[in-house]
Amino acid sequence: MFTSSEYSTSLTINKINTYIYANNRTIYVGDTSNLYAYVYANNRATINSGMMSFTLDDELIGTEYVSNNTANIEYSIPSTLTEGQHTLIVEYLGDESYNSSSNEITLTLSKTGTTTTLRTWTVNNEKIVLNVTVRAWNKTINSGNVNVYIDNIFVATGQVTDNYAVITLPSTVDTDPPYNLKLEYTGTDLLNSSTYSVDELIFNKKSTSTRI
């Protein structure tokens, strides 16, 4: 004959651990940057729940829901943020199924780089007129000046408009002898300075292009 018996035990269900993947990045003064990070589960399941927070230098700058393992925010960089390195902490807040996790990365705030080039020159009424191009990635430049140096002596300047500066040199600069030419874009609060140099340049009277 058999008698009935009972057995009881406790079952512990643990949440799944997660980890965050994010890269150090460079952001640029005056821009709006898309900040993003990825969160992954140890069991390789796709995470479509919970929220991710973004904290820059101990200040919360945004939160967003996680979808397909990722979350992102649009961050308009304030004028008060100084150039250099800043600490961004990305935290997945977790939910009923997943544990929270965090990661710390470095954001480096920099001005946007520029390039300055002598595009062409012309000779009008015995005066040399330079056409200079100043460019920056994904920007139209309408500020800053280009200074012109002949044999290391400042001789002229011109304002940049729509990525170009047209600069008339003084009559003391002739079309016959060779000169060492340097063009210097002064930069702005948003843009880095840049220079262009060429040695033994002769300003032929015929309109000439040096663009490559």
PDB file of C-alpha atoms in Angstrom:
ATOM      1  CA  MET A   1       0.000   0.000   0.000  1.00  0.00           C
ATOM      2  CA  PHE A   2       1.244   3.488  -0.867  1.00  0.00           C
ATOM      3  CA  THR A   3       0.625   6.605   1.138  1.00  0.00           C
ATOM      4  CA  SER A   4       0.467  10.078  -0.286  1.00  0.00           C
ATOM      5  CA  SER A   5       3.292  12.548   0.310  1.00  0.00           C
ATOM      6  CA  GLU A   6       4.016  16.166  -0.459  1.00  0.00           C
ATOM      7  CA  TYR A   7       7.184  18.080  -1.181  1.00  0.00           C
ATOM      8  CA  SER A   8       7.605  21.813  -1.467  1.00  0.00           C
ATOM      9  CA  THR A   9      10.518  24.010  -2.555  1.00  0.00           C
ATOM     10  CA  SER A  10      11.114  27.629  -3.418  1.00  0.00           C
ATOM     11  CA  LEU A  11      11.919  28.771  -6.948  1.00  0.00           C
ATOM     12  CA  THR A  12      13.944  31.944  -7.400  1.00  0.00           C
ATOM     13  CA  ILE A  13      13.602  33.712 -10.738  1.00  0.00           C
ATOM     14  CA  ASN A  14      16.439  36.124 -11.346  1.00  0.00           C
ATOM     15  CA  LYS A  15      16.377  39.053 -13.696  1.00  0.00           C
ATOM     16  CA  ILE A  16      18.638  38.880 -16.715  1.00  0.00           C
ATOM     17  CA  ASN A  17      21.868  40.858 -16.508  1.00  0.00           C
ATOM     18  CA  THR A  18      22.575  43.510 -19.137  1.00  0.00           C
ATOM     19  CA  TYR A  19      25.547  45.499 -20.357  1.00  0.00           C
ATOM     20  CA  ILE A  20      25.858  48.752 -22.315  1.00  0.00           C
ATOM     21  CA  TYR A  21      28.024  49.418 -25.337  1.00  0.00           C
ATOM     22  CA  ALA A  22      28.928  53.004 -26.280  1.00  0.00           C
ATOM     23  CA  ASN A  23      31.917  54.721 -27.892  1.00  0.00           C
ATOM     24  CA  ASN A  24      33.941  57.768 -26.941  1.00  0.00           C
ATOM     25  CA  ARG A  25      33.001  60.566 -29.321  1.00  0.00           C
ATOM     26  CA  THR A  26      33.928  64.044 -30.498  1.00  0.00           C
ATOM     27  CA  ILE A  27      31.134  66.602 -30.637  1.00  0.00           C
ATOM     28  CA  TYR A  28      31.329  70.103 -32.055  1.00  0.00           C
ATOM     29  CA  VAL A  29      30.627  73.563 -30.691  1.00  0.00           C
ATOM     30  CA  GLY A  30      27.250  74.916 -31.780  1.00  0.00           C
ATOM     31  CA  ASP A  31      25.998  71.618 -33.212  1.00  0.00           C
ATOM     32  CA  THR A  32      23.135  69.309 -32.324  1.00  0.00           C
ATOM     33  CA  SER A  33      24.490  65.806 -31.769  1.00  0.00           C
ATOM     34  CA  ASN A  34      22.732  62.449 -31.823  1.00  0.00           C
ATOM     35  CA  LEU A  35      23.888  60.620 -28.688  1.00  0.00           C
ATOM     36  CA  TYR A  36      23.185  56.897 -28.699  1.00  0.00           C
ATOM     37  CA  ALA A  37      24.101  53.679 -26.931  1.00  0.00           C
ATOM     38  CA  TYR A  38      23.265  49.974 -27.090  1.00  0.00           C
ATOM     39  CA  VAL A  39      22.104  47.677 -24.302  1.00  0.00           C
ATOM     40  CA  TYR A  40      22.451  43.906 -24.569  1.00  0.00           C
ATOM     41  CA  ALA A  41      21.099  41.020 -22.484  1.00  0.00           C
ATOM     42  CA  ASN A  42      23.310  38.165 -21.318  1.00  0.00           C
ATOM     43  CA  ASN A  43      20.841  35.671 -22.784  1.00  0.00           C
ATOM     44  CA  ARG A  44      21.114  37.435 -26.170  1.00  0.00           C
ATOM     45  CA  ALA A  45      17.434  38.362 -26.239  1.00  0.00           C
ATOM     46  CA  THR A  46      16.482  41.577 -28.021  1.00  0.00           C
ATOM     47  CA  ILE A  47      15.588  44.282 -25.505  1.00  0.00           C
ATOM     48  CA  ASN A  48      12.503  46.344 -26.331  1.00  0.00           C
ATOM     49  CA  SER A  49      11.625  47.642 -22.888  1.00  0.00           C
ATOM     50  CA  GLY A  50      12.932  49.933 -20.190  1.00  0.00           C
ATOM     51  CA  MET A  51      14.553  53.331 -20.507  1.00  0.00           C
ATOM     52  CA  MET A  52      18.063  54.622 -20.971  1.00  0.00           C
ATOM     53  CA  SER A  53      19.330  57.829 -19.347  1.00  0.00           C
ATOM     54  CA  PHE A  54      22.182  60.108 -20.455  1.00  0.00           C
ATOM     55  CA  THR A  55      24.010  62.136 -17.797  1.00  0.00           C
ATOM     56  CA  LEU A  56      26.724  64.620 -18.828  1.00  0.00           C
ATOM     57  CA  ASP A  57      29.046  65.887 -16.095  1.00  0.00           C
ATOM     58  CA  ASP A  58      26.515  64.879 -13.404  1.00  0.00           C
ATOM     59  CA  GLU A  59      23.630  66.627 -15.189  1.00  0.00           C
ATOM     60  CA  LEU A  60      20.813  64.567 -16.695  1.00  0.00           C
ATOM     61  CA  ILE A  61      20.423  65.643 -20.330  1.00  0.00           C
ATOM     62  CA  GLY A  62      17.834  63.125 -21.521  1.00  0.00           C
ATOM     63  CA  THR A  63      16.060  59.786 -21.239  1.00  0.00           C
ATOM     64  CA  GLU A  64      14.598  57.598 -23.968  1.00  0.00           C
ATOM     65  CA  TYR A  65      12.842  54.236 -24.309  1.00  0.00           C
ATOM     66  CA  VAL A  66      14.907  51.310 -25.535  1.00  0.00           C
ATOM     67  CA  SER A  67      13.893  49.749 -28.834  1.00  0.00           C
ATOM     68  CA  ASN A  68      15.769  46.972 -30.605  1.00  0.00           C
ATOM     69  CA  ASN A  69      18.603  47.204 -28.058  1.00  0.00           C
ATOM     70  CA  THR A  70      19.250  50.911 -28.561  1.00  0.00           C
ATOM     71  CA  ALA A  71      18.206  54.378 -27.441  1.00  0.00           C
ATOM     72  CA  ASN A  72      19.266  57.831 -28.608  1.00  0.00           C
ATOM     73  CA  ILE A  73      18.653  61.490 -27.819  1.00  0.00           C
ATOM     74  CA  GLU A  74      19.209  64.728 -29.734  1.00  0.00           C
ATOM     75  CA  TYR A  75      21.506  66.994 -27.700  1.00  0.00           C
ATOM     76  CA  SER A  76      21.813  70.681 -28.553  1.00  0.00           C
ATOM     77  CA  ILE A  77      25.226  71.657 -27.257  1.00  0.00           C
ATOM     78  CA  PRO A  78      24.894  74.737 -25.025  1.00  0.00           C
ATOM     79  CA  SER A  79      27.257  77.686 -25.273  1.00  0.00           C
ATOM     80  CA  THR A  80      28.167  77.138 -21.614  1.00  0.00           C
ATOM     81  CA  LEU A  81      29.795  73.767 -22.316  1.00  0.00           C
ATOM     82  CA  THR A  82      33.546  74.287 -22.420  1.00  0.00           C
ATOM     83  CA  GLU A  83      35.890  72.803 -24.986  1.00  0.00           C
ATOM     84  CA  GLY A  84      37.689  69.653 -23.926  1.00  0.00           C
ATOM     85  CA  GLN A  85      36.736  66.321 -22.396  1.00  0.00           C
ATOM     86  CA  HIS A  86      33.455  65.616 -20.585  1.00  0.00           C
ATOM     87  CA  THR A  87      32.094  62.505 -18.874  1.00  0.00           C
ATOM     88  CA  LEU A  88      28.891  60.956 -20.206  1.00  0.00           C
ATOM     89  CA  ILE A  89      27.268  58.202 -18.125  1.00  0.00           C
ATOM     90  CA  VAL A  90      24.754  56.057 -20.001  1.00  0.00           C
ATOM     91  CA  GLU A  91      22.479  53.979 -17.767  1.00  0.00           C
ATOM     92  CA  TYR A  92      19.902  51.367 -18.671  1.00  0.00           C
ATOM     93  CA  LEU A  93      17.294  51.618 -15.912  1.00  0.00           C
ATOM     94  CA  GLY A  94      16.102  48.035 -16.220  1.00  0.00           C
ATOM     95  CA  ASP A  95      12.563  46.631 -15.826  1.00  0.00           C
ATOM     96  CA  GLU A  96      10.812  43.563 -14.422  1.00  0.00           C
ATOM     97  CA  SER A  97      12.844  41.263 -16.678  1.00  0.00           C
ATOM     98  CA  TYR A  98      16.244  42.950 -16.978  1.00  0.00           C
ATOM     99  CA  ASN A  99      18.739  44.302 -14.477  1.00  0.00           C
ATOM    100  CA  SER A 100      20.046  47.829 -14.810  1.00  0.00           C
ATOM    101  CA  SER A 101      23.547  48.545 -16.123  1.00  0.00           C
ATOM    102  CA  SER A 102      25.685  51.563 -16.934  1.00  0.00           C
ATOM    103  CA  ASN A 103      28.734  52.637 -18.874  1.00  0.00           C
ATOM    104  CA  GLU A 104      30.945  55.726 -18.795  1.00  0.00           C
ATOM    105  CA  ILE A 105      32.376  57.286 -21.947  1.00  0.00           C
ATOM    106  CA  THR A 106      34.207  60.484 -22.861  1.00  0.00           C
ATOM    107  CA  LEU A 107      32.728  63.222 -25.027  1.00  0.00           C
ATOM    108  CA  THR A 108      35.300  65.652 -26.402  1.00  0.00           C
ATOM    109  CA  LEU A 109      33.940  69.064 -27.362  1.00  0.00           C
ATOM    110  CA  SER A 110      35.863  70.730 -30.166  1.00  0.00           C
ATOM    111  CA  LYS A 111      35.493  73.464 -32.721  1.00  0.00           C
ATOM    112  CA  THR A 112      34.838  72.340 -36.295  1.00  0.00           C
ATOM    113  CA  GLY A 113      37.979  72.124 -38.409  1.00  0.00           C
ATOM    114  CA  THR A 114      38.402  74.251 -41.532  1.00  0.00           C
ATOM    115  CA  THR A 115      40.538  74.232 -44.679  1.00  0.00           C
ATOM    116  CA  THR A 116      41.728  77.352 -46.494  1.00  0.00           C
ATOM    117  CA  THR A 117      42.728  77.301 -50.173  1.00  0.00           C
ATOM    118  CA  LEU A 118      43.787  79.836 -52.786  1.00  0.00           C
ATOM    119  CA  ARG A 119      41.230  79.143 -55.483  1.00  0.00           C
ATOM    120  CA  THR A 120      42.210  81.676 -58.174  1.00  0.00           C
ATOM    121  CA  TRP A 121      43.648  85.134 -58.638  1.00  0.00           C
ATOM    122  CA  THR A 122      43.175  87.870 -61.207  1.00  0.00           C
ATOM    123  CA  VAL A 123      45.008  91.067 -62.061  1.00  0.00           C
ATOM    124  CA  ASN A 124      42.740  94.116 -62.446  1.00  0.00           C
ATOM    125  CA  ASN A 125      44.146  97.605 -63.023  1.00  0.00           C
ATOM    126  CA  GLU A 126      47.575  96.367 -61.979  1.00  0.00           C
ATOM    127  CA  LYS A 127      46.202  95.124 -58.652  1.00  0.00           C
ATOM    128  CA  ILE A 128      46.141  91.464 -57.691  1.00  0.00           C
ATOM    129  CA  VAL A 129      42.801  90.087 -56.475  1.00  0.00           C
ATOM    130  CA  LEU A 130      42.787  86.784 -54.587  1.00  0.00           C
ATOM    131  CA  ASN A 131      39.807  84.438 -54.513  1.00  0.00           C
ATOM    132  CA  VAL A 132      40.086  82.307 -51.393  1.00  0.00           C
ATOM    133  CA  THR A 133      37.953  79.346 -50.315  1.00  0.00           C
ATOM    134  CA  VAL A 134      37.345  78.426 -46.674  1.00  0.00           C
ATOM    135  CA  ARG A 135      35.420  75.230 -45.997  1.00  0.00           C
ATOM    136  CA  ALA A 136      34.158  73.232 -43.030  1.00  0.00           C
ATOM    137  CA  TRP A 137      32.316  69.930 -43.059  1.00  0.00           C
ATOM    138  CA  ASN A 138      28.551  70.379 -43.450  1.00  0.00           C
ATOM    139  CA  LYS A 139      28.687  74.132 -42.819  1.00  0.00           C
ATOM    140  CA  THR A 140      28.419  77.341 -44.814  1.00  0.00           C
ATOM    141  CA  ILE A 141      30.891  79.864 -43.432  1.00  0.00           C
ATOM    142  CA  ASN A 142      29.755  83.476 -43.173  1.00  0.00           C
ATOM    143  CA  SER A 143      32.097  84.794 -40.500  1.00  0.00           C
ATOM    144  CA  GLY A 144      35.762  85.253 -39.794  1.00  0.00           C
ATOM    145  CA  ASN A 145      38.474  86.830 -41.917  1.00  0.00           C
ATOM    146  CA  VAL A 146      41.291  85.650 -44.147  1.00  0.00           C
ATOM    147  CA  ASN A 147      44.570  87.471 -43.524  1.00  0.00           C
ATOM    148  CA  VAL A 148      47.168  87.624 -46.283  1.00  0.00           C
ATOM    149  CA  TYR A 149      50.901  87.559 -45.584  1.00  0.00           C
ATOM    150  CA  ILE A 150      53.509  88.199 -48.267  1.00  0.00           C
ATOM    151  CA  ASP A 151      57.039  87.188 -47.273  1.00  0.00           C
ATOM    152  CA  ASN A 152      55.772  86.981 -43.658  1.00  0.00           C
ATOM    153  CA  ILE A 153      54.424  90.550 -43.735  1.00  0.00           C
ATOM    154  CA  PHE A 154      50.696  91.195 -43.249  1.00  0.00           C
ATOM    155  CA  VAL A 155      49.364  93.021 -46.333  1.00  0.00           C
ATOM    156  CA  ALA A 156      45.569  92.566 -46.552  1.00  0.00           C
ATOM    157  CA  THR A 157      42.475  90.940 -45.096  1.00  0.00           C
ATOM    158  CA  GLY A 158      39.008  89.974 -46.302  1.00  0.00           C
ATOM    159  CA  GLN A 159      35.785  88.727 -44.719  1.00  0.00           C
ATOM    160  CA  VAL A 160      34.454  85.269 -45.519  1.00  0.00           C
ATOM    161  CA  THR A 161      30.957  85.068 -47.049  1.00  0.00           C
ATOM    162  CA  ASP A 162      29.395  81.847 -48.343  1.00  0.00           C
ATOM    163  CA  ASN A 163      32.769  80.087 -47.942  1.00  0.00           C
ATOM    164  CA  TYR A 164      34.636  82.652 -50.053  1.00  0.00           C
ATOM    165  CA  ALA A 165      36.793  85.736 -49.492  1.00  0.00           C
ATOM    166  CA  VAL A 166      37.799  88.155 -52.250  1.00  0.00           C
ATOM    167  CA  ILE A 167      40.883  90.132 -51.260  1.00  0.00           C
ATOM    168  CA  THR A 168      42.610  92.925 -53.170  1.00  0.00           C
ATOM    169  CA  LEU A 169      46.338  93.149 -52.490  1.00  0.00           C
ATOM    170  CA  PRO A 170      48.092  96.516 -52.222  1.00  0.00           C
ATOM    171  CA  SER A 171      49.840  97.910 -55.286  1.00  0.00           C
ATOM    172  CA  THR A 172      53.213  97.191 -53.676  1.00  0.00           C
ATOM    173  CA  VAL A 173      52.657  93.524 -54.528  1.00  0.00           C
ATOM    174  CA  ASP A 174      53.703  93.148 -58.153  1.00  0.00           C
ATOM    175  CA  THR A 175      53.110  90.509 -60.826  1.00  0.00           C
ATOM    176  CA  ASP A 176      56.747  89.819 -61.644  1.00  0.00           C
ATOM    177  CA  PRO A 177      58.728  88.635 -58.602  1.00  0.00           C
ATOM    178  CA  PRO A 178      58.091  85.410 -56.690  1.00  0.00           C
ATOM    179  CA  TYR A 179      56.572  85.699 -53.225  1.00  0.00           C
ATOM    180  CA  ASN A 180      56.067  83.451 -50.245  1.00  0.00           C
ATOM    181  CA  LEU A 181      52.306  83.576 -49.676  1.00  0.00           C
ATOM    182  CA  LYS A 182      50.427  82.622 -46.533  1.00  0.00           C
ATOM    183  CA  LEU A 183      46.649  82.778 -46.103  1.00  0.00           C
ATOM    184  CA  GLU A 184      45.323  82.539 -42.564  1.00  0.00           C
ATOM    185  CA  TYR A 185      41.657  82.058 -41.716  1.00  0.00           C
ATOM    186  CA  THR A 186      41.201  83.527 -38.249  1.00  0.00           C
ATOM    187  CA  GLY A 187      38.443  81.148 -37.112  1.00  0.00           C
ATOM    188  CA  THR A 188      35.420  81.969 -34.929  1.00  0.00           C
ATOM    189  CA  ASP A 189      33.824  80.813 -31.696  1.00  0.00           C
ATOM    190  CA  LEU A 190      32.563  77.761 -33.638  1.00  0.00           C
ATOM    191  CA  LEU A 191      35.315  77.186 -36.205  1.00  0.00           C
ATOM    192  CA  ASN A 192      39.024  76.478 -35.932  1.00  0.00           C
ATOM    193  CA  SER A 193      41.570  78.596 -37.768  1.00  0.00           C
ATOM    194  CA  SER A 194      43.452  77.206 -40.764  1.00  0.00           C
ATOM    195  CA  THR A 195      46.268  78.271 -43.073  1.00  0.00           C
ATOM    196  CA  TYR A 196      47.394  77.844 -46.649  1.00  0.00           C
ATOM    197  CA  SER A 197      50.994  78.459 -47.732  1.00  0.00           C
ATOM    198  CA  VAL A 198      52.907  78.402 -50.997  1.00  0.00           C
ATOM    199  CA  ASP A 199      56.484  79.474 -51.693  1.00  0.00           C
ATOM    200  CA  GLU A 200      57.874  81.368 -54.694  1.00  0.00           C
ATOM    201  CA  LEU A 201      54.473  82.110 -56.158  1.00  0.00           C
ATOM    202  CA  ILE A 202      54.426  84.453 -59.172  1.00  0.00           C
ATOM    203  CA  PHE A 203      51.144  86.292 -59.759  1.00  0.00           C
ATOM    204  CA  ASN A 204      50.959  86.016 -63.530  1.00  0.00           C
ATOM    205  CA  LYS A 205      48.666  88.563 -65.145  1.00  0.00           C
ATOM    206  CA  LYS A 206      46.653  85.790 -66.736  1.00  0.00           C
ATOM    207  CA  SER A 207      43.885  84.533 -64.447  1.00  0.00           C
ATOM    208  CA  THR A 208      45.218  81.393 -62.838  1.00  0.00           C
ATOM    209  CA  SER A 209      43.713  78.582 -60.814  1.00  0.00           C
ATOM    210  CA  THR A 210      45.619  76.735 -58.106  1.00  0.00           C
ATOM    211  CA  ARG A 211      42.702  74.491 -57.181  1.00  0.00           C
ATOM    212  CA  ILE A 212      43.427  70.788 -57.250  1.00  0.00           C
TER     213      ILE A 212
END
